[in-house]
JSON list of C-alpha atoms in Angstrom, two decimals:
[
{"chain": "V", "resi": 1, "resn": "LEU", "atom": "CA", "xyz": [-15.06, -5.41, -4.60]},
{"chain": "V", "resi": 2, "resn": "ALA", "atom": "CA", "xyz": [-14.02, -8.59, -2.86]},
{"chain": "V", "resi": 3, "resn": "GLY", "atom": "CA", "xyz": [-10.46, -9.04, -2.34]},
{"chain": "V", "resi": 4, "resn": "ALA", "atom": "CA", "xyz": [-6.90, -6.97, -2.37]},
{"chain": "V", "resi": 5, "resn": "ALA", "atom": "CA", "xyz": [-6.19, -4.35, -5.16]},
{"chain": "V", "resi": 6, "resn": "THR", "atom": "CA", "xyz": [-2.83, -3.70, -6.83]},
{"chain": "V", "resi": 7, "resn": "LEU", "atom": "CA", "xyz": [-3.00, 0.12, -6.12]},
{"chain": "V", "resi": 8, "resn": "ARG", "atom": "CA", "xyz": [-1.02, 2.88, -8.22]},
{"chain": "V", "resi": 9, "resn": "GLY", "atom": "CA", "xyz": [1.10, 5.23, -7.50]},
{"chain": "V", "resi": 10, "resn": "GLY", "atom": "CA", "xyz": [4.74, 4.11, -6.13]},
{"chain": "V", "resi": 11, "resn": "ASN", "atom": "CA", "xyz": [2.70, 1.04, -3.86]},
{"chain": "V", "resi": 12, "resn": "ALA", "atom": "CA", "xyz": [3.55, -2.32, -3.82]},
{"chain": "V", "resi": 13, "resn": "THR", "atom": "CA", "xyz": [1.38, -5.79, -3.86]},
{"chain": "V", "resi": 14, "resn": "VAL", "atom": "CA", "xyz": [2.94, -8.39, -1.67]},
{"chain": "V", "resi": 15, "resn": "GLU", "atom": "CA", "xyz": [0.66, -11.72, -1.90]},
{"chain": "V", "resi": 16, "resn": "GLY", "atom": "CA", "xyz": [-2.11, -10.48, -3.09]},
{"chain": "V", "resi": 17, "resn": "MET", "atom": "CA", "xyz": [-2.28, -7.48, -0.50]},
{"chain": "V", "resi": 18, "resn": "ALA", "atom": "CA", "xyz": [-1.74, -3.72, -0.77]},
{"chain": "V", "resi": 19, "resn": "VAL", "atom": "CA", "xyz": [0.96, -2.21, 0.69]},
{"chain": "V", "resi": 20, "resn": "LEU", "atom": "CA", "xyz": [0.76, 1.28, 1.69]},
{"chain": "V", "resi": 21, "resn": "ASP", "atom": "CA", "xyz": [3.38, 3.31, 2.09]},
{"chain": "V", "resi": 22, "resn": "SER", "atom": "CA", "xyz": [2.97, 7.33, 3.74]},
{"chain": "V", "resi": 23, "resn": "ALA", "atom": "CA", "xyz": [3.42, 8.83, 0.05]},
{"chain": "V", "resi": 24, "resn": "GLY", "atom": "CA", "xyz": [1.21, 6.51, -1.61]},
{"chain": "V", "resi": 25, "resn": "TYR", "atom": "CA", "xyz": [-1.71, 6.44, 0.93]},
{"chain": "V", "resi": 26, "resn": "CYS", "atom": "CA", "xyz": [-3.72, 9.65, -0.89]},
{"chain": "V", "resi": 27, "resn": "GLN", "atom": "CA", "xyz": [-3.04, 8.26, -3.97]},
{"chain": "V", "resi": 28, "resn": "ALA", "atom": "CA", "xyz": [-5.00, 5.22, -2.50]},
{"chain": "V", "resi": 29, "resn": "LEU", "atom": "CA", "xyz": [-7.87, 7.13, -1.44]},
{"chain": "V", "resi": 30, "resn": "ARG", "atom": "CA", "xyz": [-8.19, 8.87, -4.33]},
{"chain": "V", "resi": 31, "resn": "GLU", "atom": "CA", "xyz": [-8.38, 5.74, -6.27]},
{"chain": "V", "resi": 32, "resn": "LEU", "atom": "CA", "xyz": [-11.17, 4.43, -3.87]},
{"chain": "V", "resi": 33, "resn": "ARG", "atom": "CA", "xyz": [-13.15, 7.56, -4.00]},
{"chain": "V", "resi": 34, "resn": "CYS", "atom": "CA", "xyz": [-12.97, 7.23, -8.04]},
{"chain": "V", "resi": 35, "resn": "ASP", "atom": "CA", "xyz": [-13.63, 3.38, -7.95]},
{"chain": "V", "resi": 36, "resn": "MET", "atom": "CA", "xyz": [-16.92, 4.42, -5.73]},
{"chain": "V", "resi": 37, "resn": "ALA", "atom": "CA", "xyz": [-17.57, 7.03, -7.75]},
{"chain": "V", "resi": 38, "resn": "ARG", "atom": "CA", "xyz": [-17.53, 4.54, -11.20]},
{"chain": "V", "resi": 39, "resn": "LEU", "atom": "CA", "xyz": [-20.35, 1.89, -9.55]},
{"chain": "V", "resi": 40, "resn": "ARG", "atom": "CA", "xyz": [-22.38, 4.20, -8.07]},
{"chain": "V", "resi": 41, "resn": "ASN", "atom": "CA", "xyz": [-22.49, 5.89, -11.97]},
{"chain": "V", "resi": 42, "resn": "SER", "atom": "CA", "xyz": [-22.37, 2.11, -13.62]},
{"chain": "V", "resi": 43, "resn": "THR", "atom": "CA", "xyz": [-26.01, 1.25, -15.13]},
{"chain": "V", "resi": 44, "resn": "ASN", "atom": "CA", "xyz": [-24.90, -2.63, -14.65]},
{"chain": "V", "resi": 45, "resn": "VAL", "atom": "CA", "xyz": [-24.48, -2.48, -10.87]},
{"chain": "V", "resi": 46, "resn": "THR", "atom": "CA", "xyz": [-27.31, -3.80, -8.65]},
{"chain": "V", "resi": 47, "resn": "ALA", "atom": "CA", "xyz": [-26.81, -2.80, -4.70]},
{"chain": "V", "resi": 48, "resn": "VAL", "atom": "CA", "xyz": [-26.79, -5.31, -2.34]},
{"chain": "V", "resi": 49, "resn": "THR", "atom": "CA", "xyz": [-27.78, -4.63, 1.60]},
{"chain": "V", "resi": 50, "resn": "ASP", "atom": "CA", "xyz": [-26.32, -6.83, 4.21]},
{"chain": "V", "resi": 51, "resn": "THR", "atom": "CA", "xyz": [-28.79, -5.57, 7.08]},
{"chain": "V", "resi": 52, "resn": "GLN", "atom": "CA", "xyz": [-27.63, -8.74, 8.96]},
{"chain": "V", "resi": 53, "resn": "TYR", "atom": "CA", "xyz": [-24.45, -8.19, 8.75]},
{"chain": "V", "resi": 54, "resn": "GLN", "atom": "CA", "xyz": [-22.09, -6.07, 11.20]},
{"chain": "V", "resi": 55, "resn": "GLY", "atom": "CA", "xyz": [-19.33, -4.77, 9.64]},
{"chain": "V", "resi": 56, "resn": "ARG", "atom": "CA", "xyz": [-15.49, -5.45, 11.00]},
{"chain": "V", "resi": 57, "resn": "LEU", "atom": "CA", "xyz": [-11.97, -4.31, 11.57]},
{"chain": "V", "resi": 58, "resn": "GLU", "atom": "CA", "xyz": [-9.16, -6.97, 13.00]},
{"chain": "V", "resi": 59, "resn": "ALA", "atom": "CA", "xyz": [-5.64, -6.87, 12.22]},
{"chain": "V", "resi": 60, "resn": "HIS", "atom": "CA", "xyz": [-2.85, -9.39, 14.03]},
{"chain": "V", "resi": 61, "resn": "LYS", "atom": "CA", "xyz": [-2.77, -8.67, 17.63]},
{"chain": "V", "resi": 62, "resn": "ASP", "atom": "CA", "xyz": [0.28, -7.01, 17.78]},
{"chain": "V", "resi": 63, "resn": "LEU", "atom": "CA", "xyz": [-0.87, -3.97, 15.59]},
{"chain": "V", "resi": 64, "resn": "MET", "atom": "CA", "xyz": [-4.48, -4.38, 17.26]},
{"chain": "V", "resi": 65, "resn": "SER", "atom": "CA", "xyz": [-2.85, -3.45, 20.65]},
{"chain": "V", "resi": 66, "resn": "VAL", "atom": "CA", "xyz": [-1.27, -0.70, 19.52]},
{"chain": "V", "resi": 67, "resn": "TRP", "atom": "CA", "xyz": [-4.50, 0.58, 18.11]},
{"chain": "V", "resi": 68, "resn": "THR", "atom": "CA", "xyz": [-6.93, 0.11, 21.32]},
{"chain": "V", "resi": 69, "resn": "THR", "atom": "CA", "xyz": [-3.72, 1.79, 23.15]},
{"chain": "V", "resi": 70, "resn": "LYS", "atom": "CA", "xyz": [-2.43, 4.59, 21.63]},
{"chain": "V", "resi": 71, "resn": "TYR", "atom": "CA", "xyz": [-5.46, 5.50, 19.00]},
{"chain": "V", "resi": 72, "resn": "SER", "atom": "CA", "xyz": [-8.69, 4.55, 21.10]},
{"chain": "V", "resi": 73, "resn": "THR", "atom": "CA", "xyz": [-9.92, 7.14, 20.09]},
{"chain": "V", "resi": 74, "resn": "HIS", "atom": "CA", "xyz": [-10.19, 6.03, 16.20]},
{"chain": "V", "resi": 75, "resn": "VAL", "atom": "CA", "xyz": [-11.34, 2.76, 17.27]},
{"chain": "V", "resi": 76, "resn": "GLY", "atom": "CA", "xyz": [-14.11, 4.10, 19.56]},
{"chain": "V", "resi": 77, "resn": "TYR", "atom": "CA", "xyz": [-14.99, 5.89, 16.35]},
{"chain": "V", "resi": 78, "resn": "ILE", "atom": "CA", "xyz": [-15.28, 2.91, 14.63]},
{"chain": "V", "resi": 79, "resn": "LYS", "atom": "CA", "xyz": [-17.15, 1.54, 16.63]},
{"chain": "V", "resi": 80, "resn": "SER", "atom": "CA", "xyz": [-20.14, 4.19, 17.31]},
{"chain": "V", "resi": 81, "resn": "CYS", "atom": "CA", "xyz": [-19.95, 5.86, 14.49]},
{"chain": "V", "resi": 82, "resn": "TYR", "atom": "CA", "xyz": [-19.80, 2.80, 11.88]},
{"chain": "V", "resi": 83, "resn": "GLY", "atom": "CA", "xyz": [-21.40, 0.49, 14.05]},
{"chain": "V", "resi": 84, "resn": "TYR", "atom": "CA", "xyz": [-18.12, -1.95, 13.14]},
{"chain": "V", "resi": 85, "resn": "THR", "atom": "CA", "xyz": [-17.07, -4.51, 15.41]},
{"chain": "V", "resi": 86, "resn": "VAL", "atom": "CA", "xyz": [-12.69, -3.83, 16.25]},
{"chain": "V", "resi": 87, "resn": "GLY", "atom": "CA", "xyz": [-10.32, -6.76, 17.74]},
{"chain": "V", "resi": 88, "resn": "PRO", "atom": "CA", "xyz": [-7.23, -9.07, 16.93]},
{"chain": "V", "resi": 89, "resn": "THR", "atom": "CA", "xyz": [-7.18, -12.21, 14.66]},
{"chain": "V", "resi": 90, "resn": "ASN", "atom": "CA", "xyz": [-4.64, -15.03, 14.44]},
{"chain": "V", "resi": 91, "resn": "LEU", "atom": "CA", "xyz": [-5.41, -15.38, 10.74]},
{"chain": "V", "resi": 92, "resn": "LEU", "atom": "CA", "xyz": [-3.43, -12.58, 9.29]},
{"chain": "V", "resi": 93, "resn": "PRO", "atom": "CA", "xyz": [0.66, -12.15, 9.86]},
{"chain": "V", "resi": 94, "resn": "GLU", "atom": "CA", "xyz": [2.30, -10.09, 11.75]},
{"chain": "V", "resi": 95, "resn": "HIS", "atom": "CA", "xyz": [1.52, -5.84, 10.51]},
{"chain": "V", "resi": 96, "resn": "LYS", "atom": "CA", "xyz": [-1.82, -7.05, 8.34]},
{"chain": "V", "resi": 97, "resn": "ALA", "atom": "CA", "xyz": [-5.36, -5.77, 8.77]},
{"chain": "V", "resi": 98, "resn": "ARG", "atom": "CA", "xyz": [-8.66, -6.55, 7.43]},
{"chain": "V", "resi": 99, "resn": "ILE", "atom": "CA", "xyz": [-11.96, -4.32, 6.82]},
{"chain": "V", "resi": 100, "resn": "LYS", "atom": "CA", "xyz": [-15.00, -6.85, 6.08]},
{"chain": "V", "resi": 101, "resn": "VAL", "atom": "CA", "xyz": [-17.59, -4.41, 4.96]},
{"chain": "V", "resi": 102, "resn": "ASN", "atom": "CA", "xyz": [-19.49, -7.78, 4.14]},
{"chain": "V", "resi": 103, "resn": "PRO", "atom": "CA", "xyz": [-19.40, -11.22, 3.10]},
{"chain": "V", "resi": 104, "resn": "ARG", "atom": "CA", "xyz": [-18.55, -10.19, -0.44]},
{"chain": "V", "resi": 105, "resn": "THR", "atom": "CA", "xyz": [-15.78, -6.87, 0.24]},
{"chain": "V", "resi": 106, "resn": "ILE", "atom": "CA", "xyz": [-12.90, -7.64, 2.14]},
{"chain": "V", "resi": 107, "resn": "LYS", "atom": "CA", "xyz": [-10.02, -5.31, 1.84]},
{"chain": "V", "resi": 108, "resn": "THR", "atom": "CA", "xyz": [-6.77, -6.77, 3.42]},
{"chain": "V", "resi": 109, "resn": "TYR", "atom": "CA", "xyz": [-3.94, -4.08, 4.19]},
{"chain": "V", "resi": 110, "resn": "HIS", "atom": "CA", "xyz": [-0.06, -4.15, 5.26]},
{"chain": "V", "resi": 111, "resn": "VAL", "atom": "CA", "xyz": [0.68, -1.04, 7.73]},
{"chain": "V", "resi": 112, "resn": "ASN", "atom": "CA", "xyz": [3.86, -0.52, 7.96]},
{"chain": "V", "resi": 113, "resn": "PRO", "atom": "CA", "xyz": [5.68, -0.04, 11.65]},
{"chain": "V", "resi": 114, "resn": "GLY", "atom": "CA", "xyz": [5.83, 3.13, 12.80]},
{"chain": "V", "resi": 115, "resn": "GLU", "atom": "CA", "xyz": [2.45, 4.20, 10.43]},
{"chain": "V", "resi": 116, "resn": "GLU", "atom": "CA", "xyz": [-0.32, 2.40, 12.73]},
{"chain": "V", "resi": 117, "resn": "GLU", "atom": "CA", "xyz": [-1.88, 5.65, 13.10]},
{"chain": "V", "resi": 118, "resn": "ASP", "atom": "CA", "xyz": [-1.60, 6.01, 9.24]},
{"chain": "V", "resi": 119, "resn": "GLY", "atom": "CA", "xyz": [-3.61, 2.40, 9.11]},
{"chain": "V", "resi": 120, "resn": "ILE", "atom": "CA", "xyz": [-6.03, 3.53, 11.81]},
{"chain": "V", "resi": 121, "resn": "CYS", "atom": "CA", "xyz": [-6.85, 6.37, 9.55]},
{"chain": "V", "resi": 122, "resn": "TYR", "atom": "CA", "xyz": [-6.73, 4.67, 6.02]},
{"chain": "V", "resi": 123, "resn": "ALA", "atom": "CA", "xyz": [-9.69, 1.87, 7.85]},
{"chain": "V", "resi": 124, "resn": "ILE", "atom": "CA", "xyz": [-11.88, 5.04, 9.01]},
{"chain": "V", "resi": 125, "resn": "LYS", "atom": "CA", "xyz": [-11.67, 6.69, 5.38]},
{"chain": "V", "resi": 126, "resn": "TYR", "atom": "CA", "xyz": [-12.09, 3.06, 3.78]},
{"chain": "V", "resi": 127, "resn": "ILE", "atom": "CA", "xyz": [-14.93, 2.22, 5.96]},
{"chain": "V", "resi": 128, "resn": "GLY", "atom": "CA", "xyz": [-16.70, 5.68, 5.70]},
{"chain": "V", "resi": 129, "resn": "THR", "atom": "CA", "xyz": [-16.22, 5.45, 1.82]},
{"chain": "V", "resi": 130, "resn": "MET", "atom": "CA", "xyz": [-17.68, 2.23, 1.48]},
{"chain": "V", "resi": 131, "resn": "GLU", "atom": "CA", "xyz": [-20.43, 2.86, 3.95]},
{"chain": "V", "resi": 132, "resn": "GLY", "atom": "CA", "xyz": [-21.25, 5.70, 1.94]},
{"chain": "V", "resi": 133, "resn": "LYS", "atom": "CA", "xyz": [-20.55, 8.09, 5.01]},
{"chain": "V", "resi": 134, "resn": "SER", "atom": "CA", "xyz": [-17.55, 9.73, 3.98]},
{"chain": "V", "resi": 135, "resn": "THR", "atom": "CA", "xyz": [-19.15, 12.94, 3.77]},
{"chain": "V", "resi": 136, "resn": "THR", "atom": "CA", "xyz": [-20.98, 12.54, 6.53]},
{"chain": "V", "resi": 137, "resn": "GLU", "atom": "CA", "xyz": [-19.90, 13.84, 10.15]},
{"chain": "V", "resi": 138, "resn": "CYS", "atom": "CA", "xyz": [-20.52, 11.51, 13.15]},
{"chain": "V", "resi": 139, "resn": "SER", "atom": "CA", "xyz": [-22.71, 13.60, 15.62]},
{"chain": "V", "resi": 140, "resn": "ALA", "atom": "CA", "xyz": [-20.95, 11.53, 18.54]},
{"chain": "V", "resi": 141, "resn": "TYR", "atom": "CA", "xyz": [-16.93, 12.71, 16.87]},
{"chain": "V", "resi": 142, "resn": "PRO", "atom": "CA", "xyz": [-17.92, 16.68, 15.54]},
{"chain": "V", "resi": 143, "resn": "GLY", "atom": "CA", "xyz": [-14.76, 16.92, 13.44]},
{"chain": "V", "resi": 144, "resn": "PHE", "atom": "CA", "xyz": [-13.02, 14.16, 14.32]},
{"chain": "V", "resi": 145, "resn": "ARG", "atom": "CA", "xyz": [-11.71, 12.66, 11.08]},
{"chain": "V", "resi": 146, "resn": "GLN", "atom": "CA", "xyz": [-10.59, 16.27, 9.78]},
{"chain": "V", "resi": 147, "resn": "SER", "atom": "CA", "xyz": [-8.79, 16.89, 13.27]},
{"chain": "V", "resi": 148, "resn": "ASN", "atom": "CA", "xyz": [-7.46, 13.54, 14.25]},
{"chain": "V", "resi": 149, "resn": "CYS", "atom": "CA", "xyz": [-6.37, 12.49, 10.48]},
{"chain": "V", "resi": 150, "resn": "PRO", "atom": "CA", "xyz": [-5.70, 15.19, 8.84]},
{"chain": "V", "resi": 151, "resn": "GLU", "atom": "CA", "xyz": [-1.85, 14.64, 7.60]},
{"chain": "V", "resi": 152, "resn": "GLN", "atom": "CA", "xyz": [-2.78, 11.77, 5.44]},
{"chain": "V", "resi": 153, "resn": "CYS", "atom": "CA", "xyz": [-4.75, 13.95, 3.16]},
{"chain": "V", "resi": 154, "resn": "PRO", "atom": "CA", "xyz": [-6.19, 17.01, 3.14]},
{"chain": "V", "resi": 155, "resn": "ASP", "atom": "CA", "xyz": [-9.44, 16.30, 1.30]},
{"chain": "V", "resi": 156, "resn": "THR", "atom": "CA", "xyz": [-10.84, 13.48, 4.11]},
{"chain": "V", "resi": 157, "resn": "GLY", "atom": "CA", "xyz": [-14.50, 14.54, 2.85]},
{"chain": "V", "resi": 158, "resn": "GLY", "atom": "CA", "xyz": [-16.03, 13.21, -0.27]},
{"chain": "V", "resi": 159, "resn": "GLY", "atom": "CA", "xyz": [-15.81, 14.59, -4.11]},
{"chain": "V", "resi": 160, "resn": "ASN", "atom": "CA", "xyz": [-14.32, 12.89, -7.40]},
{"chain": "V", "resi": 161, "resn": "ASP", "atom": "CA", "xyz": [-12.54, 16.21, -8.36]},
{"chain": "V", "resi": 162, "resn": "ASP", "atom": "CA", "xyz": [-9.75, 14.54, -9.22]},
{"chain": "V", "resi": 163, "resn": "CYS", "atom": "CA", "xyz": [-10.55, 11.06, -11.01]},
{"chain": "V", "resi": 164, "resn": "GLN", "atom": "CA", "xyz": [-9.67, 10.45, -14.76]}
]
């Protein structure tokens, strides 16, 4: 799971990092759900729990500035509901974000200018899926995912009905 993946469905890969466009967003989430279902159902996978590791969402300083000003509630959701730290990093180029679920599971992705909300909603969905919380409502933010990120995908909950 470490590193970036090449996403199917009209997305490009730049320097090994997935570039999500609006049209490919739903496809990327469906693929993530399917990949997670396959991992859960695999007899060759052993679960590794990092009880001492705190997840982190980081982004280029300009992108993080947009997220913390225009989408501060989304950032608060990630902090409160997932226990992640959120902040800028000098290690990423412009328009890039990185989700560190644990030391072995790191997702780096590109957020197109003007699609910052899609980028933060993708982080919410990715983290929720990876942490096994994509179908669990956060009591501090009831109905948040469905009301704040509905335009990316109508199915913000779980389910694998579209897996092949």
